[in-house]
Amino acid sequence: MPTMVQLILGLAAVSFVVGLPLTACVRAAGRRLGDLDSAGAAGHDKRLRAVPNNGGVAIFATIAGLLLAGLLAAWTLDTGTWSRIAPALSVYVEGIRSVTAPTLVLL
């Protein structure tokens, strides 16, 4: 049975696996759409390469998607299932369910 540390490390790995390709896709879309960093303020000498500035969209989508997936799992799986697959997390399921509304407002 996984411990809380293992669950957190697993979530970090899943975040990386989801976020990295999503960032690459959003970056490529930014280049195709011409959504690049601006030249800056008047008098600012900017001699850098054109860089897409929409990577934050991918980071937000990764965080929001995994958060929504966690909320969905908390509401769809019963307590018995949680205690079998992640006993360290099963004690927090009711608390996760109780903060669903503020979490959705945050998103």
Coordinates of C-alpha atoms in Angstrom, one line a residue:
M1 CA 0.0 0.0 0.0
P2 CA 1.4 3.4 -0.9
T3 CA 2.3 5.9 1.8
M4 CA 1.5 9.6 1.6
V5 CA 5.1 10.3 0.5
Q6 CA 4.8 7.8 -2.3
L7 CA 1.4 9.3 -3.4
I8 CA 3.0 12.8 -3.5
L9 CA 6.0 11.7 -5.5
G10 CA 3.6 9.8 -7.8
L11 CA 1.6 13.0 -8.3
A12 CA 4.7 14.9 -9.0
A13 CA 5.7 12.4 -11.7
V14 CA 2.2 12.4 -13.2
S15 CA 2.3 16.2 -13.3
F16 CA 5.7 16.1 -15.1
V17 CA 4.5 13.5 -17.6
V18 CA 1.3 15.5 -18.4
G19 CA 2.8 19.0 -18.2
L20 CA 5.9 18.5 -20.4
P21 CA 4.2 17.4 -23.6
L22 CA 1.4 19.9 -23.0
T23 CA 3.9 22.7 -22.6
A24 CA 5.5 21.7 -25.9
C25 CA 2.2 21.6 -27.7
V26 CA 1.2 25.0 -26.4
R27 CA 4.6 26.4 -27.2
A28 CA 4.3 25.1 -30.8
A29 CA 0.8 26.6 -31.1
G30 CA 2.1 29.9 -29.8
R31 CA 4.8 29.9 -32.6
R32 CA 2.2 29.0 -35.3
L33 CA -0.2 31.7 -34.1
G34 CA 2.5 34.3 -33.7
D35 CA 1.9 34.7 -29.9
L36 CA 5.5 35.8 -29.2
D37 CA 7.1 38.0 -26.6
S38 CA 6.8 41.7 -27.5
A39 CA 9.7 44.1 -28.1
G40 CA 9.3 45.8 -24.7
A41 CA 9.0 49.4 -23.8
A42 CA 10.2 52.3 -25.9
G43 CA 14.0 52.6 -25.7
H44 CA 14.4 49.1 -24.5
D45 CA 17.0 47.4 -26.7
K46 CA 15.9 43.8 -27.0
R47 CA 18.0 41.6 -29.2
L48 CA 16.8 38.3 -28.2
R49 CA 15.1 35.5 -30.2
A50 CA 11.3 35.4 -30.5
V51 CA 10.0 33.4 -27.6
P52 CA 6.4 32.2 -27.2
N53 CA 4.9 33.6 -24.0
N54 CA 2.1 31.2 -23.5
G55 CA 3.7 28.4 -21.5
G56 CA 1.8 29.5 -18.4
V57 CA -1.4 28.3 -20.1
A58 CA 0.0 24.7 -20.2
I59 CA 1.1 24.9 -16.6
F60 CA -2.3 26.1 -15.5
A61 CA -4.0 23.5 -17.6
T62 CA -1.9 20.7 -16.0
I63 CA -2.6 21.9 -12.5
A64 CA -6.3 22.5 -13.1
G65 CA -6.7 19.1 -15.0
L66 CA -5.0 17.1 -12.2
L67 CA -7.0 19.0 -9.5
L68 CA -10.3 18.3 -11.3
A69 CA -9.3 14.6 -11.8
G70 CA -8.6 14.4 -8.1
L71 CA -11.9 15.9 -7.2
L72 CA -13.7 13.6 -9.6
A73 CA -12.0 10.6 -8.0
A74 CA -12.8 11.8 -4.5
W75 CA -16.5 12.1 -5.4
T76 CA -16.9 8.9 -7.6
L77 CA -14.9 6.4 -5.6
D78 CA -16.4 5.1 -2.3
T79 CA -14.5 5.0 1.0
G80 CA -13.9 1.3 0.7
T81 CA -12.2 1.7 -2.6
W82 CA -10.0 4.5 -1.3
S83 CA -9.0 2.4 1.7
R84 CA -7.9 -0.4 -0.6
I85 CA -6.0 1.6 -3.2
A86 CA -4.6 4.4 -1.1
P87 CA -5.1 3.9 2.7
A88 CA -2.9 6.9 3.5
L89 CA -5.2 9.1 1.4
S90 CA -8.5 7.6 2.4
V91 CA -8.6 9.6 5.7
Y92 CA -8.6 12.8 3.6
V93 CA -11.3 12.0 1.2
E94 CA -14.1 13.6 3.2
G95 CA -12.0 16.7 3.6
I96 CA -11.3 16.9 -0.1
R97 CA -15.0 16.6 -0.8
S98 CA -15.8 19.4 1.7
V99 CA -13.6 21.9 -0.1
T100 CA -14.9 21.1 -3.6
A101 CA -16.8 24.4 -4.0
P102 CA -13.9 26.7 -3.0
T103 CA -11.6 24.7 -5.2
L104 CA -13.9 25.1 -8.2
V105 CA -14.2 28.9 -7.5
L106 CA -10.4 29.1 -7.4
L107 CA -10.2 27.5 -10.8

